[in-house]
PDB file of C-alpha atoms in Angstrom:
ATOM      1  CA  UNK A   1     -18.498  20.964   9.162  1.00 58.00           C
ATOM      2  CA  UNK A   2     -15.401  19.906   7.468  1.00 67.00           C
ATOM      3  CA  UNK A   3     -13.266  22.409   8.828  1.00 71.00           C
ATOM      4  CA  UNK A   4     -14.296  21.920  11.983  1.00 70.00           C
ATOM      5  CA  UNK A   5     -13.246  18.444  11.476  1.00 68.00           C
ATOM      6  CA  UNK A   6      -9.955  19.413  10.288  1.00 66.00           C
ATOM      7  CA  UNK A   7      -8.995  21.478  13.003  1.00 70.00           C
ATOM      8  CA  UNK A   8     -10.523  18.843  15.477  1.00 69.00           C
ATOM      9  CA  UNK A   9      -7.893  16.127  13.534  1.00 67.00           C
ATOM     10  CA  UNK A  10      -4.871  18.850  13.800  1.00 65.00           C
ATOM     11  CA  UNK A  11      -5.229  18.932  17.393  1.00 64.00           C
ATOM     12  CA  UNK A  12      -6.221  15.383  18.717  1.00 69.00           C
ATOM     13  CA  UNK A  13      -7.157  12.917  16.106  1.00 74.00           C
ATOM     14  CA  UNK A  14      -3.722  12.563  14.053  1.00 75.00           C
ATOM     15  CA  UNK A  15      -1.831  11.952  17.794  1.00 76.00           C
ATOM     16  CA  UNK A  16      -4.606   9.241  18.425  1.00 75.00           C
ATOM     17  CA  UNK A  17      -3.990   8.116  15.026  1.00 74.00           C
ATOM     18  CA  UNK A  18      -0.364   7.890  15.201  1.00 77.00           C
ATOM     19  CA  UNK A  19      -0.206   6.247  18.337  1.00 77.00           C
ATOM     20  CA  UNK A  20      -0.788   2.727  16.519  1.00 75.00           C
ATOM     21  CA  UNK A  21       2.906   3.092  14.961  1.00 76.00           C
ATOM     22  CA  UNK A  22       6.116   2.353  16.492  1.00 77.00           C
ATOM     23  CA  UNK A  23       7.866   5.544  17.812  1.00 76.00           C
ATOM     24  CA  UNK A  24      10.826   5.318  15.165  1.00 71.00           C
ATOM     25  CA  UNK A  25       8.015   5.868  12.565  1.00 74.00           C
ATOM     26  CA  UNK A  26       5.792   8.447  14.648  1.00 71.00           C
ATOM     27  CA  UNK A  27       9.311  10.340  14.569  1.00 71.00           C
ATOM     28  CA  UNK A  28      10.070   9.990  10.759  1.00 72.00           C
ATOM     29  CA  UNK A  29       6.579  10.782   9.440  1.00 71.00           C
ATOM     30  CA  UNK A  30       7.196  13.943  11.331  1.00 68.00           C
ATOM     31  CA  UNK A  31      10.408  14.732  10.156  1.00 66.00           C
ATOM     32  CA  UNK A  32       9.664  14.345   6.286  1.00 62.00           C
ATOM     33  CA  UNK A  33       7.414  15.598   4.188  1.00 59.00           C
ATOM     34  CA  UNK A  34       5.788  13.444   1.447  1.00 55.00           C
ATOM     35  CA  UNK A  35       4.602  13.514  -2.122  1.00 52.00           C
ATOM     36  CA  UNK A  36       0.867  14.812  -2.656  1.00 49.00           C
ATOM     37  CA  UNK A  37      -0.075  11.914  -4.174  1.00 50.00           C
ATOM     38  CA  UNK A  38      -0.327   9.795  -1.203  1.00 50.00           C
ATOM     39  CA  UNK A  39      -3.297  11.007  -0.049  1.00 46.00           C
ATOM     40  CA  UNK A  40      -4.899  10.256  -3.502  1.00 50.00           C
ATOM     41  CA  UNK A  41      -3.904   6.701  -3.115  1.00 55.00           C
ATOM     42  CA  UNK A  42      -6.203   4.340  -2.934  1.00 57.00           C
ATOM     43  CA  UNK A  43      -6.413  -0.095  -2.669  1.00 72.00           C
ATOM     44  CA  UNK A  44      -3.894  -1.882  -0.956  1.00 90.00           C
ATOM     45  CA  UNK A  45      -0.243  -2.277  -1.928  1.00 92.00           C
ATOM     46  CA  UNK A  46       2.982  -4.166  -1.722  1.00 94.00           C
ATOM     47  CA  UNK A  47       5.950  -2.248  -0.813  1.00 93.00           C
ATOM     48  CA  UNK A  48       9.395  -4.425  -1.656  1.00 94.00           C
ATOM     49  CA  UNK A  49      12.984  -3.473  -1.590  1.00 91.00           C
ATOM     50  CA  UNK A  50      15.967  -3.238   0.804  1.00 91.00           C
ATOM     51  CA  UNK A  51      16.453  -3.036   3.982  1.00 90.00           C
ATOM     52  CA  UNK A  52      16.024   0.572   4.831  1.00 85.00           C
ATOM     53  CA  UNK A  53      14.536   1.877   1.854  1.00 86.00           C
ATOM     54  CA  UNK A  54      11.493   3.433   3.265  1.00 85.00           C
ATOM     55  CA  UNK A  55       9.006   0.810   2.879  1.00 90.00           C
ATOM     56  CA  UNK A  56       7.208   0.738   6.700  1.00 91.00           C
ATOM     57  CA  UNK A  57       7.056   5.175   6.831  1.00 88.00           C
ATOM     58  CA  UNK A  58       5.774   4.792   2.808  1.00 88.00           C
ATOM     59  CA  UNK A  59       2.705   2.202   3.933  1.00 89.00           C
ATOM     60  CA  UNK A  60       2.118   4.025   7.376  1.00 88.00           C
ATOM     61  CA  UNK A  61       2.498   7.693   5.894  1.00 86.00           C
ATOM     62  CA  UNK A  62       0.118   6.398   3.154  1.00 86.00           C
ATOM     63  CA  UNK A  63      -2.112   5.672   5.646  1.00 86.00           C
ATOM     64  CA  UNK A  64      -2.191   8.355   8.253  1.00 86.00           C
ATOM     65  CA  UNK A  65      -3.132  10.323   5.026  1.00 84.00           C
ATOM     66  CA  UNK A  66      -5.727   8.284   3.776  1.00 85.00           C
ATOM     67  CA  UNK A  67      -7.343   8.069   7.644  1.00 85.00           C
ATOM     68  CA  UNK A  68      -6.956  11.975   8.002  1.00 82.00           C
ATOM     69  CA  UNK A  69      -9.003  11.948   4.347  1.00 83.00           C
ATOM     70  CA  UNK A  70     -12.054   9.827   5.703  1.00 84.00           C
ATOM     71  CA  UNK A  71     -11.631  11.641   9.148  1.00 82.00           C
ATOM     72  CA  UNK A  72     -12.523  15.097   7.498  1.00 79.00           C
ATOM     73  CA  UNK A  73     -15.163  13.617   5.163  1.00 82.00           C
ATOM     74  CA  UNK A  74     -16.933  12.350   8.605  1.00 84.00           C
ATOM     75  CA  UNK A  75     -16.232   8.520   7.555  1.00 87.00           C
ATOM     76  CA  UNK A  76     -15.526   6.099   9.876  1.00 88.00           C
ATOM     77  CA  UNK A  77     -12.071   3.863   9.239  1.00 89.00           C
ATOM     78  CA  UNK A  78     -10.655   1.222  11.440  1.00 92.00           C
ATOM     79  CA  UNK A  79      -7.086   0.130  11.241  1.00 91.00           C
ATOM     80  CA  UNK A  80      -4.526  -2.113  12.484  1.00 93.00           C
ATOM     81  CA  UNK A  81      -0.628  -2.042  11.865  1.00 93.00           C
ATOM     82  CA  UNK A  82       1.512  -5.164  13.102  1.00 94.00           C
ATOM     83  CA  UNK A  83       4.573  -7.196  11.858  1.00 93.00           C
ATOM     84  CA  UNK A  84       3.901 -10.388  10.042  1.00 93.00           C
ATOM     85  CA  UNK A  85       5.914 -12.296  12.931  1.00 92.00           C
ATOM     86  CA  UNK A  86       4.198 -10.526  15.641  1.00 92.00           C
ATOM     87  CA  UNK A  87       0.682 -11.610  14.016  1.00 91.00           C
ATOM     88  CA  UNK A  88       1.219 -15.059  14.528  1.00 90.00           C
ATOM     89  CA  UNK A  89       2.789 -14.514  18.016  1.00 92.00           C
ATOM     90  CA  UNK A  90       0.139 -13.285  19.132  1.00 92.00           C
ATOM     91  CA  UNK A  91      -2.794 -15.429  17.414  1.00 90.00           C
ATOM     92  CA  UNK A  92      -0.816 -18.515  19.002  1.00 88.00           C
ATOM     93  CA  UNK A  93      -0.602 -16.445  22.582  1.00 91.00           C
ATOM     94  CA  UNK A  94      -4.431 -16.975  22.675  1.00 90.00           C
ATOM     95  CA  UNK A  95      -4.516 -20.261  22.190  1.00 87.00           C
ATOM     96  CA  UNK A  96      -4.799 -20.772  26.440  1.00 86.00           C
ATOM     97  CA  UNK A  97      -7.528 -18.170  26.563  1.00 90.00           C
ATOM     98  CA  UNK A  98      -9.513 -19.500  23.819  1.00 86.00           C
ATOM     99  CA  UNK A  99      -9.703 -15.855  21.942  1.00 91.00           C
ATOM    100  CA  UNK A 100      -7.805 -17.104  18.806  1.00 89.00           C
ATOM    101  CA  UNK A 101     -10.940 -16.747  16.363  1.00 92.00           C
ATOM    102  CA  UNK A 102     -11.630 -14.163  18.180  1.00 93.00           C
ATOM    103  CA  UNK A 103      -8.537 -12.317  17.263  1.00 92.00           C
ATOM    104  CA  UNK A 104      -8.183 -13.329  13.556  1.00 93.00           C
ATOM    105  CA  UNK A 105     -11.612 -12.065  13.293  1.00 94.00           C
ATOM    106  CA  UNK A 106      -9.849  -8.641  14.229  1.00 95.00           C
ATOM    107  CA  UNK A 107      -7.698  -9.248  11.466  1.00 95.00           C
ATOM    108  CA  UNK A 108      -9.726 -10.232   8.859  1.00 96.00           C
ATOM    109  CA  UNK A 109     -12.297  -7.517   9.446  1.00 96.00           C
ATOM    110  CA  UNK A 110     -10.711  -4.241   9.790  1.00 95.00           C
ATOM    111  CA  UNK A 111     -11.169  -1.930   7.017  1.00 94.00           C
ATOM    112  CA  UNK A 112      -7.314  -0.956   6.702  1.00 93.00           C
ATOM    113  CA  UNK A 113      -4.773  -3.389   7.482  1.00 95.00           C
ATOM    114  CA  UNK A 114      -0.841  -2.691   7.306  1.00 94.00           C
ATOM    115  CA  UNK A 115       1.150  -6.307   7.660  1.00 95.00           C
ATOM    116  CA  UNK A 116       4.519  -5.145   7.823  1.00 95.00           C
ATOM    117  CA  UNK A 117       7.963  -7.615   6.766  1.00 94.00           C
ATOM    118  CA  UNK A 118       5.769 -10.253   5.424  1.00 93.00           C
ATOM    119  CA  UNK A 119       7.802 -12.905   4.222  1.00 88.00           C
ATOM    120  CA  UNK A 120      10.321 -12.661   7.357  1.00 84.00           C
ATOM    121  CA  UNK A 121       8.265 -15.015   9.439  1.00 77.00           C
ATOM    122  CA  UNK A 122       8.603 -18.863   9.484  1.00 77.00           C
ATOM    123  CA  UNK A 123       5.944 -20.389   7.926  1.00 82.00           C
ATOM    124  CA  UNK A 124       4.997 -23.632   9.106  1.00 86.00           C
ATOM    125  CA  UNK A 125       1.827 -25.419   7.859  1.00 88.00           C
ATOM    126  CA  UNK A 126      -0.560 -23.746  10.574  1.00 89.00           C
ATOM    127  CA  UNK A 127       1.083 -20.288  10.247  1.00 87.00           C
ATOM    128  CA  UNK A 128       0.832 -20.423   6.711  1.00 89.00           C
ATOM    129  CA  UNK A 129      -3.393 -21.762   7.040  1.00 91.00           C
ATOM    130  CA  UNK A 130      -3.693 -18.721   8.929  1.00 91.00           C
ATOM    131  CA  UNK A 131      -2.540 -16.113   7.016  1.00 91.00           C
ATOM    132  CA  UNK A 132      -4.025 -17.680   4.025  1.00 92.00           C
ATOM    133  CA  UNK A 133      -7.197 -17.303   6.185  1.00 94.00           C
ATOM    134  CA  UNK A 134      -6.974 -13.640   6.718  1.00 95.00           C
ATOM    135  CA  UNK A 135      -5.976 -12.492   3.301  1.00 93.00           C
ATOM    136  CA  UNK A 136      -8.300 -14.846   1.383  1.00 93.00           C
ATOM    137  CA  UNK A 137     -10.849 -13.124   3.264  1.00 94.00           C
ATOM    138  CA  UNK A 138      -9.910  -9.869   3.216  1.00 94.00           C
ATOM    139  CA  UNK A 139      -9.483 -10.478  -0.578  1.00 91.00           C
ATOM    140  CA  UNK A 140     -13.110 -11.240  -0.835  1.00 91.00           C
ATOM    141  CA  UNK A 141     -14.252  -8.613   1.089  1.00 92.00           C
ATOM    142  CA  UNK A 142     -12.317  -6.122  -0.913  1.00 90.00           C
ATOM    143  CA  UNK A 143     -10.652  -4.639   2.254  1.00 93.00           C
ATOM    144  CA  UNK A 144      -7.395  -2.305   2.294  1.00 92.00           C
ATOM    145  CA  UNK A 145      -4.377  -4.625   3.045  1.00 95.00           C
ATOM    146  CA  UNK A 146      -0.920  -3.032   2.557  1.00 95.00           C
ATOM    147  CA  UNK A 147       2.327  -5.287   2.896  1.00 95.00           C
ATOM    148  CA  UNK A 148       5.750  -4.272   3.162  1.00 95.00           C
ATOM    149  CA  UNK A 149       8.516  -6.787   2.262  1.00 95.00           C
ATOM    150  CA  UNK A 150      12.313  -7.420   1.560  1.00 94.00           C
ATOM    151  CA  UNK A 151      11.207 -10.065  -0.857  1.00 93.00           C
ATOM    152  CA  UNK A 152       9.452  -9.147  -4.614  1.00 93.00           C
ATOM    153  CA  UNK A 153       6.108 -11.550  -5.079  1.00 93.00           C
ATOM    154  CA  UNK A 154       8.472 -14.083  -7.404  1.00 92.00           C
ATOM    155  CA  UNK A 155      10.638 -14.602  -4.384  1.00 92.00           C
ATOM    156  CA  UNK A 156       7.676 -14.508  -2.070  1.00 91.00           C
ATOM    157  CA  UNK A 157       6.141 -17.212  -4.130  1.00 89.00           C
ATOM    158  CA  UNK A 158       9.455 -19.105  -3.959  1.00 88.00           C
ATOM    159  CA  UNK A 159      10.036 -19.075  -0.506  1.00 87.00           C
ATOM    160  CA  UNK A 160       6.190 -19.899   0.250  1.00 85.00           C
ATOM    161  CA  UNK A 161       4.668 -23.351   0.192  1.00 77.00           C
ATOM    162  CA  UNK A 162       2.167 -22.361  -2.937  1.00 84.00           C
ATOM    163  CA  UNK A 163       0.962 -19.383  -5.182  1.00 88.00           C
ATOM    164  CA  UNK A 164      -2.193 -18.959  -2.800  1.00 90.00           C
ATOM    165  CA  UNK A 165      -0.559 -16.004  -0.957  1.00 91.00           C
ATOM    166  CA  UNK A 166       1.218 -14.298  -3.317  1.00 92.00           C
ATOM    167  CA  UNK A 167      -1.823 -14.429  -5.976  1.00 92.00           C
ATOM    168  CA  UNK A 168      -4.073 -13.021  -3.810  1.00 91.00           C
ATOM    169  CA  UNK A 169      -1.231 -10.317  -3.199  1.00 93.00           C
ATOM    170  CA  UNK A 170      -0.888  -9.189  -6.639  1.00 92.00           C
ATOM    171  CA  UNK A 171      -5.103  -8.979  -7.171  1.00 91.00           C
ATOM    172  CA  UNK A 172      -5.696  -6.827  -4.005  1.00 91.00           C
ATOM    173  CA  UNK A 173      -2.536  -4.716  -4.575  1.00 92.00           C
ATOM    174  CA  UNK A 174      -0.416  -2.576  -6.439  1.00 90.00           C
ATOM    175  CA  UNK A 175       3.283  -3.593  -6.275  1.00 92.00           C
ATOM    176  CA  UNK A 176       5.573  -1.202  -5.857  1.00 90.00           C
ATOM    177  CA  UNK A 177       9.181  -1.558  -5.621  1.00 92.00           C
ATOM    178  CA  UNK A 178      10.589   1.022  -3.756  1.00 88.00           C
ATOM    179  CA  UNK A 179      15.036   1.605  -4.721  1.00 76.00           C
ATOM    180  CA  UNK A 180      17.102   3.154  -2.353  1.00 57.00           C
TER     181      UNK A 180
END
């Protein structure tokens, strides 16, 4: 059964998969090739470093392999990959339809989630009850959150309004800080 499930994700499911990433990434997962260890990965993480170091493919390569992993075991995995700014764009976008719970249900509840240039958005006193929201509950839940930032957790912390976020960071995550 498995390898029937592998050939079935070598033809259609990966392509599926992939179409949830921007195409700059879709084109540079397919142009390197990464260390075996990603697919042994496991738990969410925060990627930090510069601009340009890799941090995005790292968190959405991890992923595809992790998804491809479950896929061929015959486990179910839902996922969602979005920037930290677009997030709260488009929670307050439903705000005239009233879907906004609806939506940071989404958030909250899918099993992997990749939140991508956290710590780039502006975070006013709503934004920053929101996210709070989401991870808090995601950190209960013990569901897969992977972030990817500029900023290490100490400058996180700084720039946030309290420790909340970046505590429940570093207890859902490994933090890795990724040189160029």
């Amino acid at each position: 059964m498995s390898e029937i499930r592998l050939r079935n994700w070598d033809k259609h499911e990966e392509k599926r998969f992939l179409s949830h990433f921007p195409p700059r990434i879709i084109m540079e997962i397919k142009k390197y090739n990464f260390p075996s260890q990603l697919d042994k990965m496991v738990g969410g993480a925060y990627y930090h470093g510069v601009v340009g170091c890799g941090k995005t493919l790292l968190a959405c390569r991890t992923a595809l392999e992790i998804k491809r992993r479950k896929y061929i075991e015959g486990e179910r995995m839902s996922f969602l990959f979005i920037n930290s700014t677009e997030l709260i764009e488009k929670i307050k976008a439903t705000f005239s339809t009233n879907t906004t719970q609806m939506l940071i249900d989404k958030f909250k509840q899918v099993d992997y989630l990749i939140l991508d240039d956290i710590g780039v958005m502006n975070i006013s006193d709503w934004s920053y009850s929101v996210f709070y929201s989401i991870l808090d509950y995601r950190y209960n839940n013990l569901l897969t959150t992977v972030f990817t930032s500029n900023l290490s957790i100490d400058e996180l912390s700084s720039m946030m309004k309290d420790d909340r976020i970046p505590r429940r960071i570093t207890a859902m995550c490994q933090i890795i800080n990724l040189m160029r």
